[in-house]
Coordinates of C-alpha atoms in Angstrom, one line a residue:
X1409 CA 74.3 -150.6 57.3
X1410 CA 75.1 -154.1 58.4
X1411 CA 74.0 -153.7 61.7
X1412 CA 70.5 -153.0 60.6
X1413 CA 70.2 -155.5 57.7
X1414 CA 71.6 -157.5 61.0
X1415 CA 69.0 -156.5 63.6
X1416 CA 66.1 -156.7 60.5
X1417 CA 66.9 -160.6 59.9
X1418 CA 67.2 -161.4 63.9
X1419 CA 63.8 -160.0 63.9
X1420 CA 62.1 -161.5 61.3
X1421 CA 63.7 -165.0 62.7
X1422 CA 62.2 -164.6 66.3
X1423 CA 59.0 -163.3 65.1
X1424 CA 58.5 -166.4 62.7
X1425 CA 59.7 -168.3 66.3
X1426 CA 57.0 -166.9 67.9
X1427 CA 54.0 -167.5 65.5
X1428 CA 54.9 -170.9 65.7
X1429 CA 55.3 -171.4 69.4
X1430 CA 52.2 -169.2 69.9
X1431 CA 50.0 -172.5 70.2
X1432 CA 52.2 -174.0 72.4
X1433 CA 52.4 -171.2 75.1
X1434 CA 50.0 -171.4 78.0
X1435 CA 47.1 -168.7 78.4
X1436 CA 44.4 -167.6 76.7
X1437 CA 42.5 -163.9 76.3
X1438 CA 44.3 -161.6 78.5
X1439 CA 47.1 -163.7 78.7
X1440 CA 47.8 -163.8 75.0
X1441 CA 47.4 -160.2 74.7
X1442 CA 50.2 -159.9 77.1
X1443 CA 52.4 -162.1 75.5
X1444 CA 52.1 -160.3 72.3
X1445 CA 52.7 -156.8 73.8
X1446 CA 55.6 -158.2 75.9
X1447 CA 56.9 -159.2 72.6
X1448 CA 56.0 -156.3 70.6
X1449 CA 58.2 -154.4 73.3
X1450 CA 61.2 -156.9 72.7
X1451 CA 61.1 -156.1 68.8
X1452 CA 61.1 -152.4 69.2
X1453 CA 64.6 -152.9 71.2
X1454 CA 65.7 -155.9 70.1
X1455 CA 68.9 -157.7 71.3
X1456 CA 70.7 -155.9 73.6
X1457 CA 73.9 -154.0 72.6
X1458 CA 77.2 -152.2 73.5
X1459 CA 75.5 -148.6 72.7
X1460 CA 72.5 -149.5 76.1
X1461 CA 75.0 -148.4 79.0
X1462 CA 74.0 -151.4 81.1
X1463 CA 74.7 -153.5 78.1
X1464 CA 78.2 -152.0 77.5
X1465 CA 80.4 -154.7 78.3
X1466 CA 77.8 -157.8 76.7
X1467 CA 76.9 -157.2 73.8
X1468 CA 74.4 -159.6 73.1
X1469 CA 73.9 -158.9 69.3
X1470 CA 77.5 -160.0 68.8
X1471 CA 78.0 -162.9 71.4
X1472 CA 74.8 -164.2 71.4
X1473 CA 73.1 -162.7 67.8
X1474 CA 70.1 -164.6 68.0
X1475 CA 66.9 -166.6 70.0
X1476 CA 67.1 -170.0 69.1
X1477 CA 63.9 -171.7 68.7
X1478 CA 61.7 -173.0 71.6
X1479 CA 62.3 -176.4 73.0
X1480 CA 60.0 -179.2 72.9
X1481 CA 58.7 -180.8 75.4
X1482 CA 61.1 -183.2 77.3
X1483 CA 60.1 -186.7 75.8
X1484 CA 60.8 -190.4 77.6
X1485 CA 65.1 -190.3 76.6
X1486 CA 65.0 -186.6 77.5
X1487 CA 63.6 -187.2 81.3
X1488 CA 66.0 -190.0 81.7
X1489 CA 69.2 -187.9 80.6
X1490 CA 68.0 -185.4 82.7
X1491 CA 67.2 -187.8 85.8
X1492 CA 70.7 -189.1 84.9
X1493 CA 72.2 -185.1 85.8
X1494 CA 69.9 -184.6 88.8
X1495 CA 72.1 -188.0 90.8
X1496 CA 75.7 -185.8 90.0
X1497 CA 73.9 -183.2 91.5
X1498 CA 71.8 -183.8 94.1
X1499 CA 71.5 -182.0 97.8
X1500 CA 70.0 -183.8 100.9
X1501 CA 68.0 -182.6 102.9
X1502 CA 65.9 -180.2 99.9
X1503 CA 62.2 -180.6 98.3
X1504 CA 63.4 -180.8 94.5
X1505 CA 62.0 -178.9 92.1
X1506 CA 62.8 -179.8 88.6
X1507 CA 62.2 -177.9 85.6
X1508 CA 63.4 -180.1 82.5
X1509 CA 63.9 -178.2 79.0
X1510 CA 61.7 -175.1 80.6
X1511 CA 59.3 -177.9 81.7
X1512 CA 58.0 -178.9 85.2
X1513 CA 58.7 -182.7 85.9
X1514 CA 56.6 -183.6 88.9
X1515 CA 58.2 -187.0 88.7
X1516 CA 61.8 -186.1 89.2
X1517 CA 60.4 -183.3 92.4
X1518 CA 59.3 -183.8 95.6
X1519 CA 55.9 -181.4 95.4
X1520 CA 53.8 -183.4 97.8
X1521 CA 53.5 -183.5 101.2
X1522 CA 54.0 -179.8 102.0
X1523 CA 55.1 -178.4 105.1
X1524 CA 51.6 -176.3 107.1
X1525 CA 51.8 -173.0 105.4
X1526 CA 53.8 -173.5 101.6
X1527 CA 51.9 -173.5 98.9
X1528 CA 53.5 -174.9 95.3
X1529 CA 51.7 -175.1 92.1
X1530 CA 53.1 -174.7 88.4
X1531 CA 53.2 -171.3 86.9
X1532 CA 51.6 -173.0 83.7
X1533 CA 48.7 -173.8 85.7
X1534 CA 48.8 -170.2 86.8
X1535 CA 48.7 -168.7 82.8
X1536 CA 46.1 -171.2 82.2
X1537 CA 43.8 -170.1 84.9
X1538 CA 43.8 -166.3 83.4
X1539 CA 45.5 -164.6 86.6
X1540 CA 47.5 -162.0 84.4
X1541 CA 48.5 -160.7 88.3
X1542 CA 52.7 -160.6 89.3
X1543 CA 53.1 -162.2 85.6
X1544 CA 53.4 -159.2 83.4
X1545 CA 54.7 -157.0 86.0
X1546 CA 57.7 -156.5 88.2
X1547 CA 60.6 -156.7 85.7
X1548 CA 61.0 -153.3 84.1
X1549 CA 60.9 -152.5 80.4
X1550 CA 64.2 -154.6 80.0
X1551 CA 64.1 -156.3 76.5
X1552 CA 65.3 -159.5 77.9
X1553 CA 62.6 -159.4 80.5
X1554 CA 60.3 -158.4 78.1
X1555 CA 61.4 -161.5 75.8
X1556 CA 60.8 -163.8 78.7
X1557 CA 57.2 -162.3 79.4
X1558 CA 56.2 -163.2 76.2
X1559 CA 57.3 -166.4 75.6
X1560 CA 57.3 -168.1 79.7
X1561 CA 56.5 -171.7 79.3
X1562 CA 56.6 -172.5 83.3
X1563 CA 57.5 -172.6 86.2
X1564 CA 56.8 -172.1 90.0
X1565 CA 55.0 -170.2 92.4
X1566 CA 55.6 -170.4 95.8
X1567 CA 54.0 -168.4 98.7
X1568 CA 54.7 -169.3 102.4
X1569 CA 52.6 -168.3 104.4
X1570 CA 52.7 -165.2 107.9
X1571 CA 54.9 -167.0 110.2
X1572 CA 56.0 -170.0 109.1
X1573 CA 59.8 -171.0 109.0
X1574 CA 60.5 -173.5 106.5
X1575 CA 62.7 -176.2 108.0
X1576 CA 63.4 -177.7 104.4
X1577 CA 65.7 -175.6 101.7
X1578 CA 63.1 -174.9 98.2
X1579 CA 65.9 -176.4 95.4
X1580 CA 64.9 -175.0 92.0
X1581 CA 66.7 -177.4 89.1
X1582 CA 66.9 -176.0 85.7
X1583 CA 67.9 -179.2 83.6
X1584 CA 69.0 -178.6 79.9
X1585 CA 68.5 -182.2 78.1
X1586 CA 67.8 -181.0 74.8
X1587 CA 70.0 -183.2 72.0
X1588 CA 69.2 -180.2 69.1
X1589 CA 70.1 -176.6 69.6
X1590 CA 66.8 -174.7 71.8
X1591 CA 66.0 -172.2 73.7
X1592 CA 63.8 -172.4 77.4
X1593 CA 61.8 -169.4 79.1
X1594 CA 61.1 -170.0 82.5
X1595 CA 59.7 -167.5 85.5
X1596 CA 59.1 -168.1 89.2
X1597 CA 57.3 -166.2 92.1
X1598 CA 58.1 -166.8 95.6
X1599 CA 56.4 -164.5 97.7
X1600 CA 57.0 -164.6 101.4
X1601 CA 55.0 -163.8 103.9
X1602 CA 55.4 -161.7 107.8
X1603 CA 57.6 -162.5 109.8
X1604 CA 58.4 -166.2 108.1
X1605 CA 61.9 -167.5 106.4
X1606 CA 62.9 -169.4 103.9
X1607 CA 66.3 -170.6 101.9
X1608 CA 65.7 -171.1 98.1
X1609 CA 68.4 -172.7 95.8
X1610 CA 68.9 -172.6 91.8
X1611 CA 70.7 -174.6 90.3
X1612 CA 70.9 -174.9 86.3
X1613 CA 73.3 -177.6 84.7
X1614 CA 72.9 -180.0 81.3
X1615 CA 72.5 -183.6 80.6
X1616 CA 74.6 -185.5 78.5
X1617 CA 74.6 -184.0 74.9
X1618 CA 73.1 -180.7 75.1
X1619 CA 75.7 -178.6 74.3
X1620 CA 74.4 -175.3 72.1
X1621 CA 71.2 -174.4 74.6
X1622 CA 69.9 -170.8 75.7
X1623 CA 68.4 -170.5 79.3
X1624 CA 66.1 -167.6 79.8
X1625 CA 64.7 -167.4 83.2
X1626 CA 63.6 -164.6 85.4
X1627 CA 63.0 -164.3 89.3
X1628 CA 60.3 -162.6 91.4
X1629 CA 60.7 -162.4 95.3
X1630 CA 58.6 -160.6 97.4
X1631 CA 60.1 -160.6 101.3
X1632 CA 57.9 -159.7 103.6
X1633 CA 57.8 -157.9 106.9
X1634 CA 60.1 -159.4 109.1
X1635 CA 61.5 -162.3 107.2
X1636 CA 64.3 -163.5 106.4
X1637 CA 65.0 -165.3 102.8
X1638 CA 68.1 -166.9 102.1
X1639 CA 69.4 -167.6 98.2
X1640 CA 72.1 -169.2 96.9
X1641 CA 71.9 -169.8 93.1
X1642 CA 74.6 -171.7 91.2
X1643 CA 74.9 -171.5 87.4
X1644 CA 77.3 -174.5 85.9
X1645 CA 75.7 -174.9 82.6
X1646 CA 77.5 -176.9 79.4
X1647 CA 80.0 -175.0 78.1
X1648 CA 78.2 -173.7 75.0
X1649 CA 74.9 -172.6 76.7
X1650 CA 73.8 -169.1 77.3
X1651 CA 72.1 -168.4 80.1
X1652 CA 70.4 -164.7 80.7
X1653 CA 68.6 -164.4 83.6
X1654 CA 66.8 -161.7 86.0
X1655 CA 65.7 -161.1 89.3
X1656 CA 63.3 -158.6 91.1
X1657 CA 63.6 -158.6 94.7
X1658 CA 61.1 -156.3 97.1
X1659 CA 62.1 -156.4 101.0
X1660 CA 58.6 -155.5 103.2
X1661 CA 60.1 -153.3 106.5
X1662 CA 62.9 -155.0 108.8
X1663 CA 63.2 -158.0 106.1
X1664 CA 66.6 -159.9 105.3
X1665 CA 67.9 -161.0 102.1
X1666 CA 71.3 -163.0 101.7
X1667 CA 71.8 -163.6 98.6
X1668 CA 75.0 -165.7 96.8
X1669 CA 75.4 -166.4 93.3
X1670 CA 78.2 -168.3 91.6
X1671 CA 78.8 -169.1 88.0
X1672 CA 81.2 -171.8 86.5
X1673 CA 79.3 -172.7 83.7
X1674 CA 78.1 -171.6 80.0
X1675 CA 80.1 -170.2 77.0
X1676 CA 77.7 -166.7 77.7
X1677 CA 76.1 -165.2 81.3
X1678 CA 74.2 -162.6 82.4
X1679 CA 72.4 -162.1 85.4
X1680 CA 70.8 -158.8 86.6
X1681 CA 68.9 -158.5 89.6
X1682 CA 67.2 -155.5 91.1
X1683 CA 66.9 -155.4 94.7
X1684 CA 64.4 -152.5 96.4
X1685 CA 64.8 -151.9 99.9
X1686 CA 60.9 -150.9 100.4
X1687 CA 60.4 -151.4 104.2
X1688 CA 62.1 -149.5 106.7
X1689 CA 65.1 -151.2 108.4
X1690 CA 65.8 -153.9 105.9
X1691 CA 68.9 -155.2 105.4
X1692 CA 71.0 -157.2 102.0
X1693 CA 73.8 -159.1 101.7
X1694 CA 74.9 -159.7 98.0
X1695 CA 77.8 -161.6 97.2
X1696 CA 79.0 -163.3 94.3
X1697 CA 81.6 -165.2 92.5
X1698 CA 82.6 -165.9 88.7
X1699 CA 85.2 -168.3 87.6
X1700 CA 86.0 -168.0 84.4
X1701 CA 88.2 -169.9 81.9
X1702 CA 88.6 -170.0 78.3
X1703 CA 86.6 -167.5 76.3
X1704 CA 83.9 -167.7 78.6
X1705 CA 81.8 -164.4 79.4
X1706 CA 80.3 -163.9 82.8
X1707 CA 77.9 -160.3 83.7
X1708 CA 76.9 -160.0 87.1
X1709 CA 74.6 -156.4 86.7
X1710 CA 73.1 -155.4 90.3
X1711 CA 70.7 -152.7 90.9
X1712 CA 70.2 -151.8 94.8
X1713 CA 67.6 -149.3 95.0
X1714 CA 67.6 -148.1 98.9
X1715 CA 63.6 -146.4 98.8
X1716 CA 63.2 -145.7 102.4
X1717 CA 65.8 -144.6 105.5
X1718 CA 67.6 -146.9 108.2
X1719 CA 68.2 -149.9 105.6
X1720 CA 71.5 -151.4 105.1
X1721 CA 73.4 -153.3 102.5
X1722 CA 76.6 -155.0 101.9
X1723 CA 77.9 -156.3 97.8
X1724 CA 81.1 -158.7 98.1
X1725 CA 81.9 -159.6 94.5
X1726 CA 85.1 -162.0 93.4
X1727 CA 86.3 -162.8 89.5
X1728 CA 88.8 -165.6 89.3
X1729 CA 89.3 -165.4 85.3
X1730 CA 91.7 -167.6 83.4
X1731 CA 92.7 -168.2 79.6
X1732 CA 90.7 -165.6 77.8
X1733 CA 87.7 -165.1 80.1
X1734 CA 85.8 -162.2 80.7
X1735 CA 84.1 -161.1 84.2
X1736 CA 81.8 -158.6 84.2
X1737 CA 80.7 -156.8 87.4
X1738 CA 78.3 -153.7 87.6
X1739 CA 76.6 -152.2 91.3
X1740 CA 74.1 -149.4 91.0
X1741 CA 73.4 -148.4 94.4
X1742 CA 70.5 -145.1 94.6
X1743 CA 69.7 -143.7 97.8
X1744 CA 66.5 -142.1 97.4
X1745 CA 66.4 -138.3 98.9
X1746 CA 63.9 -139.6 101.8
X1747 CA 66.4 -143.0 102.6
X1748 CA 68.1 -140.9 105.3
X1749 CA 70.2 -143.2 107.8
X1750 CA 71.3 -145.6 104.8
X1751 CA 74.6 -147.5 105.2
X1752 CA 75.5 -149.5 102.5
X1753 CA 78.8 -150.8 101.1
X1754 CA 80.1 -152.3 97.9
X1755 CA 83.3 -154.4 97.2
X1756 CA 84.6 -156.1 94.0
X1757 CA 87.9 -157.7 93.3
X1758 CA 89.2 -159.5 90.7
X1759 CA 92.1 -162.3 89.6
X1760 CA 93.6 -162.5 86.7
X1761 CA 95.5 -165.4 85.7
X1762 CA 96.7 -165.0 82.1
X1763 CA 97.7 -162.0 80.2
X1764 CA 94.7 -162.3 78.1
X1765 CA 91.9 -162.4 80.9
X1766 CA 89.7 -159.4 81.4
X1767 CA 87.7 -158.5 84.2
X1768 CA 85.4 -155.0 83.8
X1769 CA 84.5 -153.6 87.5
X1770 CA 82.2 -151.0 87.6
X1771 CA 80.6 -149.7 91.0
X1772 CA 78.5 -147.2 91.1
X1773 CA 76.3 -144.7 94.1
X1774 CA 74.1 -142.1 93.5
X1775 CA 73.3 -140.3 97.1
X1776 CA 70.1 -138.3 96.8
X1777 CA 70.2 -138.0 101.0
X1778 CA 72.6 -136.2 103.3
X1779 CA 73.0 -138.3 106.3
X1780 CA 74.2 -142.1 104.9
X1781 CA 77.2 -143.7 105.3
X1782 CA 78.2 -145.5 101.8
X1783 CA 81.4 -146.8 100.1
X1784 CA 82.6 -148.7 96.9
X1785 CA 85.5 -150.0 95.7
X1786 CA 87.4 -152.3 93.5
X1787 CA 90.4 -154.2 92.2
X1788 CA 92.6 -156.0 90.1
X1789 CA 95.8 -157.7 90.0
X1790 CA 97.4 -160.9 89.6
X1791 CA 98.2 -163.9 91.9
X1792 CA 101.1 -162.5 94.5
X1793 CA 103.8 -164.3 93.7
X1794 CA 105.9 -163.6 97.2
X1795 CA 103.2 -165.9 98.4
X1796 CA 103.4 -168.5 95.6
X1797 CA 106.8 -168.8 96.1
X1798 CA 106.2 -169.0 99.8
X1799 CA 104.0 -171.9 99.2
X1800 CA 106.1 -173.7 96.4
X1801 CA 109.3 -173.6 98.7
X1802 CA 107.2 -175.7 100.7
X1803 CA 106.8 -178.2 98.3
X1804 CA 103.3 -177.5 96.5
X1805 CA 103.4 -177.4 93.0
X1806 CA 102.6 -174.4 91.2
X1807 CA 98.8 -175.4 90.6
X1808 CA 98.0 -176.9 93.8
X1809 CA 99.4 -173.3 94.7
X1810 CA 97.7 -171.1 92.9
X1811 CA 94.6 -173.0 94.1
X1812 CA 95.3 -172.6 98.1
X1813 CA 95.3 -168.8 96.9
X1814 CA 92.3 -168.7 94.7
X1815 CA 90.3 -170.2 97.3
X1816 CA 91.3 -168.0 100.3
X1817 CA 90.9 -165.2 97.0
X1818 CA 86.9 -166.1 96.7
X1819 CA 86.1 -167.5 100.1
X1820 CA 85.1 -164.5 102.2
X1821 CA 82.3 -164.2 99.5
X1822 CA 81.5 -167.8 100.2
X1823 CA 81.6 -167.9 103.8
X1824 CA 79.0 -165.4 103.6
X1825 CA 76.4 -168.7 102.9
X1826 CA 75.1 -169.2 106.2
X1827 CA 73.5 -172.6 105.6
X1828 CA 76.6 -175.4 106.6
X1829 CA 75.2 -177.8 103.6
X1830 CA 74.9 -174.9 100.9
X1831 CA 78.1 -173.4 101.6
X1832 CA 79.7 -176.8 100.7
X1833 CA 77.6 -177.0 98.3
X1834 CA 79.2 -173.8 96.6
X1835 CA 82.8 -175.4 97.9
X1836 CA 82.5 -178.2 96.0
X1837 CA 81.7 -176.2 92.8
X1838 CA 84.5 -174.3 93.3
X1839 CA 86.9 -177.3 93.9
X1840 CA 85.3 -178.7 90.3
X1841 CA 86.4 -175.9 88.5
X1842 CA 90.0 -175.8 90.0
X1843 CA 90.6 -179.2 89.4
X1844 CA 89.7 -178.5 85.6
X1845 CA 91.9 -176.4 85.4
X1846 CA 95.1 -178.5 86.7

């Protein structure tokens, strides 16, 4: 009985959201009647929960038990907070592209002078011009995803164009500046052509004083034949946000995808990509790592769908989880009955450190072909302590220990970043969180 009275007054609270950001949304005719049966789908699921088997282990009705409102428009103090967060982060040698309180800020991006064959415009301009194509589409019947169709704000869309090789890394900068309690919807495209490549980042972090914000953002990448995209993606929100995010990845015949992710930040994560192998003789490498202290919650939920024979893939997850975290890893990989000469591998490991850390592993293959070669596993165990007293003996003390261990732990995942910049990129993030922890 109370979780219906529960699920009835969540409802009625988004749907009042809704109606009043309805104005605000961009789009107009077909674009509104999307929105409205994007959201009509959202209501009849509502928020995700324990009893939806991909939801099992976040249960978003409990952690997360309602949308806040959307956020307004960054304002003059907001753009300088967030311009403020963009100099502790920045990365030479990338064309910026910021996205401030689920707004494009051309001022804080570098979107002129494009390389010969990118194309960038805003995906508001893209709702505004009535192309309901790739917008509505592409995500599956996800509540979530059907949440962020409905209420997208902006973002970007990128093509690249048959053969070009982009000699500059695409950043994509999700800035939380908000000082009140909101929520952002966000979606990009970036669809590559033939025989191209291409290295995207995302990046999401807060300004000073927003604390209590929810990030909902999605991802759709469409790879080409030939091409090689690489994507690192780096979530160290404030420590009260929530950030649920998606991805839809398509790989055109002898494409490559390497793909990293790694979260430090927010109270709340979830991130759930789904990957389809659609060319013959692509090839993916996932990997990913979660570090996780105090009673945050990180879900990494991957979905490898091999559609066609001779593709290959390879899934390195680590969890480093401390205090009262919780890490959350699940791999689907399907081999489709006609994906004959699949190989494809899946690894997952996890650290505890405490006694009250919890890490839930759950691989997953379903073969539908006879002639693959596939393999999953996992783990879990504590820091080996013939090593830390190896170490200590030597005169390290006990944290500058355990962190020589945590980071040969997670960095076979991270030395699978093949950009020398990015990778210590994700090092430095890594080093951040262990020295919080000292």
């Amino acid at each position: 009985m109370n979780l219906v009275l529960a699920k009835t007054e969540t409802g009625r609270a988004l749907s009042d959201i809704f109606a009043v950001a309805r104005d605000r949304l961009p789009g107009a005719g077909l674009i509104a009647d999307a929105r409205q049966q994007a959201f009509e789908a959202y209501e009849r699921a509502g928020l995700p929960h324990r009893r939806i088997e991909e939801w099992k282990y976040t249960d978003l009705r409990g952690l997360m038990r309602e949308v806040l409102p959307l956020a307004a428009a960054p304002d003059a103090a907001a753009l300088k907070r967030a311009d403020a967060a963009l100099k502790l982060h920045a990365i030479e040698g990338v064309r910026r592209l910021v996205l401030v309180d689920g707004v494009f800020v051309p001022n804080l991006s570098d979107a002129s002078k494009l390389e010969t064959g990118l194309s960038i415009r805003t995906l508001r301009e893209k709702l505004e011009a009535d192309d309901t194509s790739e917008l509505f589409e592409c995500d599956g019947s996800d509540a979530m995803a059907a949440l962020n169709r409905a209420m997208m704000t902006d973002g970007l869309v990128i093509e690249v164009a048959d053969g070009v090789a982009l000699a500059t890394p695409l950043h994509i900068i999700h800035i939380a500046s908000a000082a009140q309690p909101a929520a952002t919807f966000t979606r990009s495209l970036l669809k590559i052509g033939k025989n191209a490549s291409a290295t995207l980042v995302e990046s999401y972090i807060a300004a000073e004083g927003a604390k209590s914000y929810q990030v909902h953002d999605s991802l759709v990448l469409a790879i080409g034949d030939g091409t090689r995209l690489d994507h690192v993606r780096l979530v160290e929100d404030g420590r009260e946000a929530f950030n649920i995010s998606s991805a839809v990845v398509t790989l055109g015949a002898h494409a490559h995808f390497n793909t990293f992710g790694m979260t430090t930040g927010s109270s709340v994560s979830r991130y759930q990509a789904t990957i389809v192998c659609a060319g013959e003789g692509s090839r993916v490498e996932t990997n990913g790592v979660n570090l996780l202290n105090g009673r945050q919650h990180a879900d990494t939920t991957l979905f490898l769908d091999h559609a066609v024979p001779n593709c290959a893939s390879r899934e390195i997850f680590r969890a480093v989880v401390d205090d009262r975290g919780h890490s959350v890893f699940q791999g689907r990989i399907v081999v489709r009955p006609k994906a004959q000469k699949t190989d494809a591998k899946m690894m997952t490991r996890a650290l505890l450190l405490s006694d009250d850390a919890e890490a839930d592993n759950k691989p997953e293959l379903e073969i539908f072909a006879d002639d693959v070669t596939c393999g999953h596993g996992a783990t879990t165990g504590a820091l080996d302590e013939s090593l830390l007293f190896y170490l200590r003996a030597r005169g390290l003390s006990e944290k500058e220990a355990q962190a020589l261990l945590i980071q040969a732990f997670v960095g076979e995942a991270i030395e699978q970043i093949t950009n020398d910049d990015l990778r210590e990129l994700a090092i430095a993030a890594a080093l951040r969180w262990l020295e919080a922890r000292s």
